[in-house]
CSV table of C-alpha atoms in Angstrom, one decimal:
chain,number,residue,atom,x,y,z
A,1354,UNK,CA,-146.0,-104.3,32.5
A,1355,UNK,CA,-147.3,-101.4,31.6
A,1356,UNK,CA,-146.9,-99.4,28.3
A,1357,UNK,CA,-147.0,-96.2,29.2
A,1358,UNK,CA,-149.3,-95.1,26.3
A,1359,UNK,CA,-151.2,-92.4,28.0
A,1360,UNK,CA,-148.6,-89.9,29.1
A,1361,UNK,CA,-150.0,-87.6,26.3
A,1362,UNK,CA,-153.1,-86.4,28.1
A,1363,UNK,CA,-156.2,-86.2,26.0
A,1364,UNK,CA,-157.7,-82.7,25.8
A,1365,UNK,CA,-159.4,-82.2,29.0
A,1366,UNK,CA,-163.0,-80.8,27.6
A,1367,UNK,CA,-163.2,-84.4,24.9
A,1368,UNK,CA,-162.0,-86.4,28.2
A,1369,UNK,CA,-164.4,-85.2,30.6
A,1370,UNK,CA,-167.1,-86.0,28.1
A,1371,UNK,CA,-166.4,-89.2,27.5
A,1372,UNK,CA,-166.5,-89.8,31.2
A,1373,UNK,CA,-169.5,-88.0,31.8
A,1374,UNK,CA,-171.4,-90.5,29.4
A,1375,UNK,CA,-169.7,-93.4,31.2
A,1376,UNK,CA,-169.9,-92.4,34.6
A,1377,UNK,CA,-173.3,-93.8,35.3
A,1378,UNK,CA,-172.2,-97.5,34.7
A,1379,UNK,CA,-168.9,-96.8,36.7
A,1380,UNK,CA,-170.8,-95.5,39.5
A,1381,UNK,CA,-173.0,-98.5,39.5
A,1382,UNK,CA,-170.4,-101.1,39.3
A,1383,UNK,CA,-168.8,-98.8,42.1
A,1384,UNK,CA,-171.9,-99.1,44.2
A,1385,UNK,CA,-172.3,-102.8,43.8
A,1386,UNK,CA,-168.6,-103.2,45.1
A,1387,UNK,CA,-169.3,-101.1,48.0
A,1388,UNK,CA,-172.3,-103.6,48.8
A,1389,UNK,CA,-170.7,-106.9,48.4
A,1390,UNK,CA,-167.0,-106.6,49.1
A,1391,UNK,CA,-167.7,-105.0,52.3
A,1392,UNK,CA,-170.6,-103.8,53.6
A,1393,UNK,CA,-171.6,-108.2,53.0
A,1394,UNK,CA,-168.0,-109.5,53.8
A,1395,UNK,CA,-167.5,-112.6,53.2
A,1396,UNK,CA,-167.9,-115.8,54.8
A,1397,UNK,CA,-164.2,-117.0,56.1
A,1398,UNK,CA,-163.4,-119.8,58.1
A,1399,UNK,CA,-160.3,-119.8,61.0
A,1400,UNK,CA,-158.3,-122.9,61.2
A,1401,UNK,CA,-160.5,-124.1,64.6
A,1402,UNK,CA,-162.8,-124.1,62.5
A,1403,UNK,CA,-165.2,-120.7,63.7
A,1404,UNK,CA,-166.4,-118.3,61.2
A,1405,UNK,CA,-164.8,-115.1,61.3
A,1406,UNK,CA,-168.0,-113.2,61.4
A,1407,UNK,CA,-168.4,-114.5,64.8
A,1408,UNK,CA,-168.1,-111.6,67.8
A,1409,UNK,CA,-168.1,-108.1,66.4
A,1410,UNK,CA,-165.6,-107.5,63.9
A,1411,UNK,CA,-162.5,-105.6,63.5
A,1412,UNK,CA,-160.4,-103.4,61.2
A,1413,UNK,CA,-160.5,-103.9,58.6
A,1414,UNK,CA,-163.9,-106.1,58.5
A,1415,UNK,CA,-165.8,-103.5,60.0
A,1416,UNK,CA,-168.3,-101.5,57.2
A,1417,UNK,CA,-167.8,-98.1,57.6
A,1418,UNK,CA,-170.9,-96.8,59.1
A,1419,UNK,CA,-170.9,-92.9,58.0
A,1420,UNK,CA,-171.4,-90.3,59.9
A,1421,UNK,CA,-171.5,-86.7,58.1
A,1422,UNK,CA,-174.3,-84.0,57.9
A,1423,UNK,CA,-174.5,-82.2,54.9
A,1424,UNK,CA,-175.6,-78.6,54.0
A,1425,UNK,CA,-178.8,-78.3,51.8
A,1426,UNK,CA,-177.3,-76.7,49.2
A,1427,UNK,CA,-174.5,-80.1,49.0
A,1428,UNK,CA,-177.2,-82.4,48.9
A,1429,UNK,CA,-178.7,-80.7,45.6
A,1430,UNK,CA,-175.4,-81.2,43.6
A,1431,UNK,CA,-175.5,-84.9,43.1
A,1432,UNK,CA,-171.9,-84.6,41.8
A,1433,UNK,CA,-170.1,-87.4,39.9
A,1434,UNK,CA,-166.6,-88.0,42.0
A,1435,UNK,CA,-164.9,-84.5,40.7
A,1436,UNK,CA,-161.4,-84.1,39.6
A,1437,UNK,CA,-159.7,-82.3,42.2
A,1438,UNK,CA,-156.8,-81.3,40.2
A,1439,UNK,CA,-158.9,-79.2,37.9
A,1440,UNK,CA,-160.7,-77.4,40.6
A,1441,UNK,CA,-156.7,-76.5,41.7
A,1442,UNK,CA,-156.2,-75.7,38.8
A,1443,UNK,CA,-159.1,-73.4,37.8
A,1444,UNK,CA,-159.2,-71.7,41.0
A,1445,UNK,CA,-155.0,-71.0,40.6
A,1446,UNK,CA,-155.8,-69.6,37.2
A,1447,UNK,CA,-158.4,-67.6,38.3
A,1448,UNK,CA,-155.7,-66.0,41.3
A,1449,UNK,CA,-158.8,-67.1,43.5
A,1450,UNK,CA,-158.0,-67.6,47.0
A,1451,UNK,CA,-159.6,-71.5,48.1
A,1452,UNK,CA,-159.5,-74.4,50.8
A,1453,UNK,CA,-159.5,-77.7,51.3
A,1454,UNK,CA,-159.8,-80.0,54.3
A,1455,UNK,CA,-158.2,-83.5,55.6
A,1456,UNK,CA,-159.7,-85.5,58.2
A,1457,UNK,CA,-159.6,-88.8,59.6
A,1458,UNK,CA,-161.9,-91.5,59.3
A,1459,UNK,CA,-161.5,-92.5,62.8
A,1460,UNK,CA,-161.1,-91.0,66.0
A,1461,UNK,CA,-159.3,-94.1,68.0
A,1462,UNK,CA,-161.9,-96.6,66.7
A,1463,UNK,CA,-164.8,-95.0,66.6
A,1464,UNK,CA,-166.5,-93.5,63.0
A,1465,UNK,CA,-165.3,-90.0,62.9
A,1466,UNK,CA,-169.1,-87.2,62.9
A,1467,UNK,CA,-168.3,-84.1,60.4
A,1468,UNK,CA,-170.9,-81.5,60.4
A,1469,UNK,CA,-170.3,-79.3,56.9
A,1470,UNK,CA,-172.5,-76.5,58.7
A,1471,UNK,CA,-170.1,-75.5,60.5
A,1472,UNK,CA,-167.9,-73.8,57.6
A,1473,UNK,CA,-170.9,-71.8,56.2
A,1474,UNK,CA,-170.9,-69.6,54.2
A,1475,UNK,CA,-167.6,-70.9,52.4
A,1476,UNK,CA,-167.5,-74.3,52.3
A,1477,UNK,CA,-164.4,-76.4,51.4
A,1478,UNK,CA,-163.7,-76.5,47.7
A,1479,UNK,CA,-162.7,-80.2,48.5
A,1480,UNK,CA,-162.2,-82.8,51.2
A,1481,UNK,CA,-159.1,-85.3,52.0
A,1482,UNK,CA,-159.2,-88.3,54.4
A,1483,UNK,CA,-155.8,-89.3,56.0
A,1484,UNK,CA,-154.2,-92.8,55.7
A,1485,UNK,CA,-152.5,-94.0,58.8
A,1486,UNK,CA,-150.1,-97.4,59.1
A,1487,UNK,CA,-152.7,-98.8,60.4
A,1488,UNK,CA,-154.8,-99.2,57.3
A,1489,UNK,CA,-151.0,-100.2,55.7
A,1490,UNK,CA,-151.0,-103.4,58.1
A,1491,UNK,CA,-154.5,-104.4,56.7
A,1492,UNK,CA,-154.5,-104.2,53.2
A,1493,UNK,CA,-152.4,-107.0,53.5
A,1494,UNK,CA,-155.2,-109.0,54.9
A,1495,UNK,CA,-158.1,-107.7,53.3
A,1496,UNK,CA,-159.0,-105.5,49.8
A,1497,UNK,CA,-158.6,-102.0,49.2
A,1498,UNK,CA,-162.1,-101.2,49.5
A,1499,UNK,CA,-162.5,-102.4,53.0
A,1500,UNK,CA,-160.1,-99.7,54.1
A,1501,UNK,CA,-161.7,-97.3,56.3
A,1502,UNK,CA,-160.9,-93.8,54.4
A,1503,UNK,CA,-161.6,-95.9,50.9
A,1504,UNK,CA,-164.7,-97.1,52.1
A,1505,UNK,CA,-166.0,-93.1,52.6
A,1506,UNK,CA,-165.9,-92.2,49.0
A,1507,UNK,CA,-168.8,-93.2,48.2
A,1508,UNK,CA,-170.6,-91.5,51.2
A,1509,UNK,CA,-168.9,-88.4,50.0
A,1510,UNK,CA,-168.6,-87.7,46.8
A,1511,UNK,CA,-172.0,-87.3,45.8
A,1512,UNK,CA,-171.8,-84.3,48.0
A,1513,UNK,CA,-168.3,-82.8,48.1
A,1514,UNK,CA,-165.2,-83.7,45.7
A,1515,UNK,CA,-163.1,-85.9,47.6
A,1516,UNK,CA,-159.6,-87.6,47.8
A,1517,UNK,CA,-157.9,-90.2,49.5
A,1518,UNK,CA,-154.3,-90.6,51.3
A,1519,UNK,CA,-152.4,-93.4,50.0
A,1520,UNK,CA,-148.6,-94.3,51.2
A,1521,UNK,CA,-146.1,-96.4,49.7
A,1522,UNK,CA,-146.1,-98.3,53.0
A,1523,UNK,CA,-146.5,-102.1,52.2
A,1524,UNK,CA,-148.3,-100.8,48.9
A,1525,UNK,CA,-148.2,-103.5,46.2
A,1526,UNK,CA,-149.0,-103.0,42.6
A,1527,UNK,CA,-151.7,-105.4,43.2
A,1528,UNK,CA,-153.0,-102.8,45.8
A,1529,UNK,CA,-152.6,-100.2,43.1
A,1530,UNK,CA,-154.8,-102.3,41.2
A,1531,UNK,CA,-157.3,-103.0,43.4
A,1532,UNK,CA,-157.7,-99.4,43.9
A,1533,UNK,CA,-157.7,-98.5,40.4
A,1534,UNK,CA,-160.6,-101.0,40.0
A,1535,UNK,CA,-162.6,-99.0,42.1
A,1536,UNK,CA,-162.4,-95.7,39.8
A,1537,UNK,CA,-162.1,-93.5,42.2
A,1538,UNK,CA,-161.2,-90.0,40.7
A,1539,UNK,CA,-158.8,-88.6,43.3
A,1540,UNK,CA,-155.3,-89.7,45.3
A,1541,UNK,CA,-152.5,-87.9,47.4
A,1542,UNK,CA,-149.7,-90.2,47.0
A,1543,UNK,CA,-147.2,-89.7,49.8
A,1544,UNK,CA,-144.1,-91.8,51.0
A,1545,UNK,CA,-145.4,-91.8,54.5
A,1546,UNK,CA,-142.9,-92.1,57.9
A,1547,UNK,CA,-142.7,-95.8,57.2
A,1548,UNK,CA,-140.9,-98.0,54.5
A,1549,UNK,CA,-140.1,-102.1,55.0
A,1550,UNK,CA,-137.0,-103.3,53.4
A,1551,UNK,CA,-137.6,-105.3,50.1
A,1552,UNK,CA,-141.2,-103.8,49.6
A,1553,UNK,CA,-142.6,-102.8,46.2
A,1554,UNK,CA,-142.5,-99.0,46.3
A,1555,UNK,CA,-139.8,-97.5,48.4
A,1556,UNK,CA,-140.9,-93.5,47.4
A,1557,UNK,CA,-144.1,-92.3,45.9
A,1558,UNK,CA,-143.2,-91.2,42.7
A,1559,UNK,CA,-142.8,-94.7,41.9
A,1560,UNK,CA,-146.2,-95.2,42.8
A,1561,UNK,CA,-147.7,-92.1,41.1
A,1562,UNK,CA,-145.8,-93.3,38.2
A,1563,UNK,CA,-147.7,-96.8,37.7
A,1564,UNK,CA,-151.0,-94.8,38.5
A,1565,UNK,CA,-150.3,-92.3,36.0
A,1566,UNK,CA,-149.3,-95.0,33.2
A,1567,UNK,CA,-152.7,-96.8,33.8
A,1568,UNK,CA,-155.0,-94.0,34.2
A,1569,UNK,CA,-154.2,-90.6,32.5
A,1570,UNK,CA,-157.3,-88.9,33.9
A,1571,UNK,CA,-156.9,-89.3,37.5
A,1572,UNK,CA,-156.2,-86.5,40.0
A,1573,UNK,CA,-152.9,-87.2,41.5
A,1574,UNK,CA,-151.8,-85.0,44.3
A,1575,UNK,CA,-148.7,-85.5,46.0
A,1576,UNK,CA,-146.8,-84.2,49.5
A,1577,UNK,CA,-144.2,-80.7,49.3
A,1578,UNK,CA,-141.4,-80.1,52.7
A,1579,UNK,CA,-140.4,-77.1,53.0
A,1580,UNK,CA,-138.1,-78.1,55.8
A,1581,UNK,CA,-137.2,-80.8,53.5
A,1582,UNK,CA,-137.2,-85.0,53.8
A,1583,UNK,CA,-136.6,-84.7,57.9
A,1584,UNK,CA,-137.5,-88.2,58.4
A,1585,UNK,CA,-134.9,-89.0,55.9
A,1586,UNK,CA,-132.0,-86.4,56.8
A,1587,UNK,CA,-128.9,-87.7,57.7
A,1588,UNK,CA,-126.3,-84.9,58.1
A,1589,UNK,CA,-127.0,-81.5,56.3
A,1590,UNK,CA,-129.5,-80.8,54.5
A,1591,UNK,CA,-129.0,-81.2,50.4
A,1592,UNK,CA,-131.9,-78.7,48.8
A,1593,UNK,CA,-131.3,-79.1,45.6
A,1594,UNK,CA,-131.2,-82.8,45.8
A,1595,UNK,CA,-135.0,-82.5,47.7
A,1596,UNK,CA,-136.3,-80.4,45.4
A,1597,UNK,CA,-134.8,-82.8,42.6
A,1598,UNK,CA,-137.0,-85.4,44.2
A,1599,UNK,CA,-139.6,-83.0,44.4
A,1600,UNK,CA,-139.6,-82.4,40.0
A,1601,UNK,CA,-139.6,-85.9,39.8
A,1602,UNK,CA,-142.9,-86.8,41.6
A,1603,UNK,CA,-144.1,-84.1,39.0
A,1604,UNK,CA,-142.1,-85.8,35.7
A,1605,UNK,CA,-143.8,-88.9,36.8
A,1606,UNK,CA,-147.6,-87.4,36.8
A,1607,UNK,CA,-148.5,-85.9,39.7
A,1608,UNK,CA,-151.1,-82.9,38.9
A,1609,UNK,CA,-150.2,-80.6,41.8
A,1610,UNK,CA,-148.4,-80.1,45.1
A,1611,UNK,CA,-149.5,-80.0,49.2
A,1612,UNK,CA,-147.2,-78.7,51.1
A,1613,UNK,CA,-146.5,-80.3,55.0
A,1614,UNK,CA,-145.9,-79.1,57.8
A,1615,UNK,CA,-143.8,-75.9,58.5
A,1616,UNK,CA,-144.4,-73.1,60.9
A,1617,UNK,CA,-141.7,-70.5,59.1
A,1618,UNK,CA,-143.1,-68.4,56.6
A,1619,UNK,CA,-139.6,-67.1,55.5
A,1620,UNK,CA,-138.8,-71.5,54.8
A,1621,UNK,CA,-142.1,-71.9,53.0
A,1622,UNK,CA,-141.9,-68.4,50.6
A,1623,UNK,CA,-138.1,-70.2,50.2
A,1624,UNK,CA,-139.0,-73.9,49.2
A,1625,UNK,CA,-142.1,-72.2,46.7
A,1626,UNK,CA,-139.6,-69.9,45.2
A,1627,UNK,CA,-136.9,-73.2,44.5
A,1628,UNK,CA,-140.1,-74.8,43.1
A,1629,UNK,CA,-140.3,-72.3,40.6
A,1630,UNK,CA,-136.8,-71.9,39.8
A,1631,UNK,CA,-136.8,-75.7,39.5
A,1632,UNK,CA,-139.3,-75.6,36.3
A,1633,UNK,CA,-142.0,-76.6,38.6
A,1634,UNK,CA,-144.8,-74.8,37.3
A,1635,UNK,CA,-148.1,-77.2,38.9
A,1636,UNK,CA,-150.3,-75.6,41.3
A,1637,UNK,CA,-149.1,-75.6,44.8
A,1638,UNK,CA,-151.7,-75.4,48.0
A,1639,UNK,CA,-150.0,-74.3,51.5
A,1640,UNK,CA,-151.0,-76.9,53.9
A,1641,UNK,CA,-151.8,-75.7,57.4
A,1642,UNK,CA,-151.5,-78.0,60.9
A,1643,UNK,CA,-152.6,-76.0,64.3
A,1644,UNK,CA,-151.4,-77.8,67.1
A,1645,UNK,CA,-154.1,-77.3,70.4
A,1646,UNK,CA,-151.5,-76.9,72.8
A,1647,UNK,CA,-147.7,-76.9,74.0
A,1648,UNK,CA,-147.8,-80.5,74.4
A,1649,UNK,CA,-149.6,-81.7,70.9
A,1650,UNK,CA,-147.1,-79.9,69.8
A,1651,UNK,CA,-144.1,-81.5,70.9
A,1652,UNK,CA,-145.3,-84.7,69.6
A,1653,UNK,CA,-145.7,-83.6,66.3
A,1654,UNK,CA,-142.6,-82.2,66.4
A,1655,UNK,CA,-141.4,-85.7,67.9
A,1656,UNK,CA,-142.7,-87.6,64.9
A,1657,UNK,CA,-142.6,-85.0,62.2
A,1658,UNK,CA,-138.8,-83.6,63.3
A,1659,UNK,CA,-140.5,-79.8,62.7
A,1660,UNK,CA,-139.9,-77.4,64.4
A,1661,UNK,CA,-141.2,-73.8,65.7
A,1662,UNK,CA,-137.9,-71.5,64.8
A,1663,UNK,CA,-135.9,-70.4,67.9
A,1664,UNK,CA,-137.4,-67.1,67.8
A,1665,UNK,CA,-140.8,-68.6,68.1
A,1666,UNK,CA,-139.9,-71.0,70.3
A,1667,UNK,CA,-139.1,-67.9,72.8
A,1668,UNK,CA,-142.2,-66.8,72.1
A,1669,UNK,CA,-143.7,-69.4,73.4
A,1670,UNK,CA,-142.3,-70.4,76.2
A,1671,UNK,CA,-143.9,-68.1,78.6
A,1672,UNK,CA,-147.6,-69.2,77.5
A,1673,UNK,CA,-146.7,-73.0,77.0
A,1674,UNK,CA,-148.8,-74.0,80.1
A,1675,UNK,CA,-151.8,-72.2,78.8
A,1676,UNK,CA,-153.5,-74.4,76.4
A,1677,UNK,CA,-156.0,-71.6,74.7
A,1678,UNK,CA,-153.0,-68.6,74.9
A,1679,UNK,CA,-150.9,-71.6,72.3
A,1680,UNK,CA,-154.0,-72.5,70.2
A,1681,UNK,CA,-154.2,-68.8,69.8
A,1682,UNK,CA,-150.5,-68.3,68.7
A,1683,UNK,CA,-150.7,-70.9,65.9
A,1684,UNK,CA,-153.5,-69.7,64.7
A,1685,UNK,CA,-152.1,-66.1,64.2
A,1686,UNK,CA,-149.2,-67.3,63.3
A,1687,UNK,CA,-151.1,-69.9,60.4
A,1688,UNK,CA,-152.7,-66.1,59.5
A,1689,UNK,CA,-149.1,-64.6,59.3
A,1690,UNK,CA,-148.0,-67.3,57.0
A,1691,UNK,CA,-150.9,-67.5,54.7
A,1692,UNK,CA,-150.7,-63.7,53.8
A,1693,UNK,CA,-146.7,-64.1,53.7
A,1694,UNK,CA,-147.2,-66.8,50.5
A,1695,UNK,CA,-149.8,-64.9,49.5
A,1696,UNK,CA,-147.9,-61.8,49.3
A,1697,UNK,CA,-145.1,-63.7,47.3
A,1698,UNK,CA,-146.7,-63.7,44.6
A,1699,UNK,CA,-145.5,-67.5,43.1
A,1700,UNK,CA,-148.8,-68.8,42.7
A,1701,UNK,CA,-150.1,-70.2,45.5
A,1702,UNK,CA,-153.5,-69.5,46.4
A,1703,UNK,CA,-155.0,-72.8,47.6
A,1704,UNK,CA,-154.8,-73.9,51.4
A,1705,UNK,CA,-155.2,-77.4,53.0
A,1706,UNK,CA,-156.0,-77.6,56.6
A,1707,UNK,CA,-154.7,-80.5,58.5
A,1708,UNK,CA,-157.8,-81.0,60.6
A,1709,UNK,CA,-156.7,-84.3,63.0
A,1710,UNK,CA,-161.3,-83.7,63.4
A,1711,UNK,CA,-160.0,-80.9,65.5
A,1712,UNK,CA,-161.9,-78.2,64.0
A,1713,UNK,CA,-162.2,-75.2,66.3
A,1714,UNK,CA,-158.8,-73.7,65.4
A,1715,UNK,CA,-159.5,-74.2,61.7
A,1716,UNK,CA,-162.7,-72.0,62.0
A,1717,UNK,CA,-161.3,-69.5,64.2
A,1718,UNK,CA,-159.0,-69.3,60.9
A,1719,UNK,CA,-161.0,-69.1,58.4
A,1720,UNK,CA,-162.7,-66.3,60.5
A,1721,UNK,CA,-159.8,-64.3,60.6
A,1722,UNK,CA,-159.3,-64.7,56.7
A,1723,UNK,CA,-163.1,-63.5,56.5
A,1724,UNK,CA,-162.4,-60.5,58.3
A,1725,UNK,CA,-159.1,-59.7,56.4
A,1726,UNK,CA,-161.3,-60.0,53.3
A,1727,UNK,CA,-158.7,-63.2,51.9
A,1728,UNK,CA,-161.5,-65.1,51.9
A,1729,UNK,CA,-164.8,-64.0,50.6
A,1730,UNK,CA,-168.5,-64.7,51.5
C-alpha cells in the first residue's frame, strides 16, 4: 500500500536541488544496473537442461546495442536525465513555440540509427521512444530494464531529455516497481489498444496514480483524443464523459497532456477548448502523425479508427495512387493544423511528432514552420 504522502509537491527550486546533490549516486547505481541486469544477463537453465545463452538471443535478452549520432553541441551538455514536464512547462509560460520527437527502438528487429544532424539548427526540446505489445508480452518474462525502449535511457539522456512509453497492458505494480527502481525521470502513461481481463491496471490513470503516490517528482505525461476513446466507442460518442476521463488522468498526477492522432483541425481546436472549460489548465502539446502514403494510411486508420473528414477524404482520392502527391497533403495539412491551434489561442504551443523513424516528412515540416517564421533558428 501506499500512503499517498507526497501529493503536496515540494517547491520545485528546493526539489531539484536536492536531486541535483543526489544524482551522481543514482546515476551510478543506474549504470551498474544497466551493466549487470542486462548488458551481462544472467545465466538460466531450460528444462533439457541447455543454457539459455546458447544461439543468439532474443527479445527481450538481447542488450540494446545503440545506435544514435549526436550533434557537437549535445555531447557538451552532459545533462542529468531532465524533467520533461518542466521544459513543457517553461516553454508554455514563455508562449514559445517547441517540439518534441517519438521514435521506435526498433525497426522490425533490428536497432533503430537516429542521426540528431538532421534537425539542425532547432533540435528537439525532447525525445520519446514508443512501447509496443510486444515489449508488454516480455516483461512478463524478463525485468523492466531489459526492455528495448527502457534499455535507451541511458544512451540518451546524457545527451537529450528523454521519456519512455509505458501501457497499462499486462503492467503489474511490480512492473511499476521495477521501473521506479531504475529512477528514470520521465514516462507517458497510456492505456494502449490492448487490455487482458483480470489484469492489474485496466486504464492509465490508475497507473499514473501509483507512480505519482511513490514518486512526486517524476514527469508524468499522459495521452489526449480529440476524436475521443475510438478503440473503446460503442454507440455515440459521450464528450463529456471522455473528457471526464481525461481530468481524471490529471487529478491523479499527470503533469501535462499529448494529444493523438487527428487530422481535423476544427476537432482538435474543439477537444483543447473542452479541456479548458473542463478546469484542465496543464500544458497540452499537439501531437502530429504523417502517414507516407494512401495505403499507410488506411492502416492507421484500421487500427487507430481515425479518420481523414469526408471533405478530405475527397481531396484525396484523386492523388491516392501517388505516394509523394499524399505525403505532401499531410504534411500541409499537419502545417494547416498547427497554425489553427496556434491561432486559438488556449495554450498550446508544444508539438510532438509521431516519427514511426520515418523522418523525411517531419523535416519537410519543420521546414515549412521555418519559413513561416513559427519556428525560429
Amino acid at each position: 500500500m501506499c500512503f499517498n504522502l507526497n501529493r503536496i509537491r515540494p517547491a520545485s527550486a528546493l526539489l531539484r536541488s536536492i536531486k541535483a546533490l543526489s544524482r551522481s549516486q543514482y546515476n551510478l547505481q543506474y549504470q551498474l544496473r544497466f551493466k549487470y541486469e542486462y548488458l551481462e544477463p544472467k545465466r538460466t537453465t531450460k528444462s533439457g537442461g541447455d543454457s539459455a545463452m546458447d544461439g543468439e538471443p532474443k527479445l527481450p535478452w538481447s542488450p540494446f546495442k545503440p545506435c544514435f549520432t549526436f550533434t557537437d553541441a549535445q555531447k557538451e551538455l552532459c545533462l542529468k536525465d531532465v524533467n520533461i514536464a518542466d521544459i513543457v512547462r517553461e516553454k508554455t509560460e514563455r508562449k514559445e513555440f517547441f517540439y518534441g520527437i517519438e521514435t521506435k527502438p526498433l525497426d522490425g528487429d533490428e536497432t533503430a540509427c537516429l542521426d540528431f544532424h538532421m534537425f539542425l539548427p532547432q533540435m528537439p526540446e525532447f525525445i520519446s521512444v514508443v512501447w509496443t505489445k510486444r515489449f508488454s508480452d516480455a516483461i512478463e518474462e524478463a525485468t523492466m530494464a531489459r526492455i528495448p525502449n527502457i534499455q535507451m535511457m541511458p544512451c540518451l539522456t546524457p545527451y537529450i531529455p528523454a521519456m519512455i512509453h509505458m501501457t497499462v497492458y499486462k503492467l503489474t505494480q511490480q512492473h511499476l516497481n521495477d521501473f521506479l527502481d531504475l529512477n528514470l525521470n520521465n514516462v507517458l502513461m497510456i492505456r494502449g489498444d490492448h487490455v487482458e481481463e483480470g489484469q492489474e491496471y485496466n486504464y492509465a490513470y490508475e497507473a499514473v496514480k501509483y507512480l505519482r503516490c511513490v514518486r512526486s517528482d517524476m514527469a508524468i505525461a499522459v495521452a489526449g483524443y480529440p476524436e475521443g476513446y475510438t478503440n473503446l466507442q460503442v454507440g455515440p460518442r459521450d464528450k463529456e464523459l471522455d473528457m471526464e476521463y481525461m481530468k481524471l488522468k490529471m487529478d491523479s498526477g499527470a503533469d501535462f497532456i499529448v494529444t493523438q492522432l487527428c487530422y481535423s483541425g476544427d476537432t482538435i481546436v474543439e477537444f483543447l477548448q473542452d479541456a479548458r472549460n473542463a478546469g484542465i489548465t496543464a500544458p497540452i502539446m499537439l501531437g502530429i502523425l504523417i502517414p507516407e502514403s494512401f495505403a499507410r494510411y488506411e492502416r492507421m486508420a484500421g487500427f487507430s479508427k481515425v479518420f481523414l473528414t469526408p471533405e478530405q477524404l475527397a481531396e484525396v482520392e484523386p492523388i491516392k495512387d501517388d505516394d509523394d502527391a499524399v505525403m505532401n497533403y499531410f504534411i500541409q495539412l499537419s502545417v494547416r493544423n498547427i497554425q489553427q491551434t496556434l491561432a486559438a489561442n488556449l495554450g498550446v504551443y508544444g508539438v510532438h511528432f509521431y516519427t514511426l523513424n520515418r523522418f523525411r516528412p517531419i523535416l519537410d515540416i519543420i521546414a515549412e514552420l521555418r519559413k513561416l517564421g513559427i519556428l525560429s533558428c
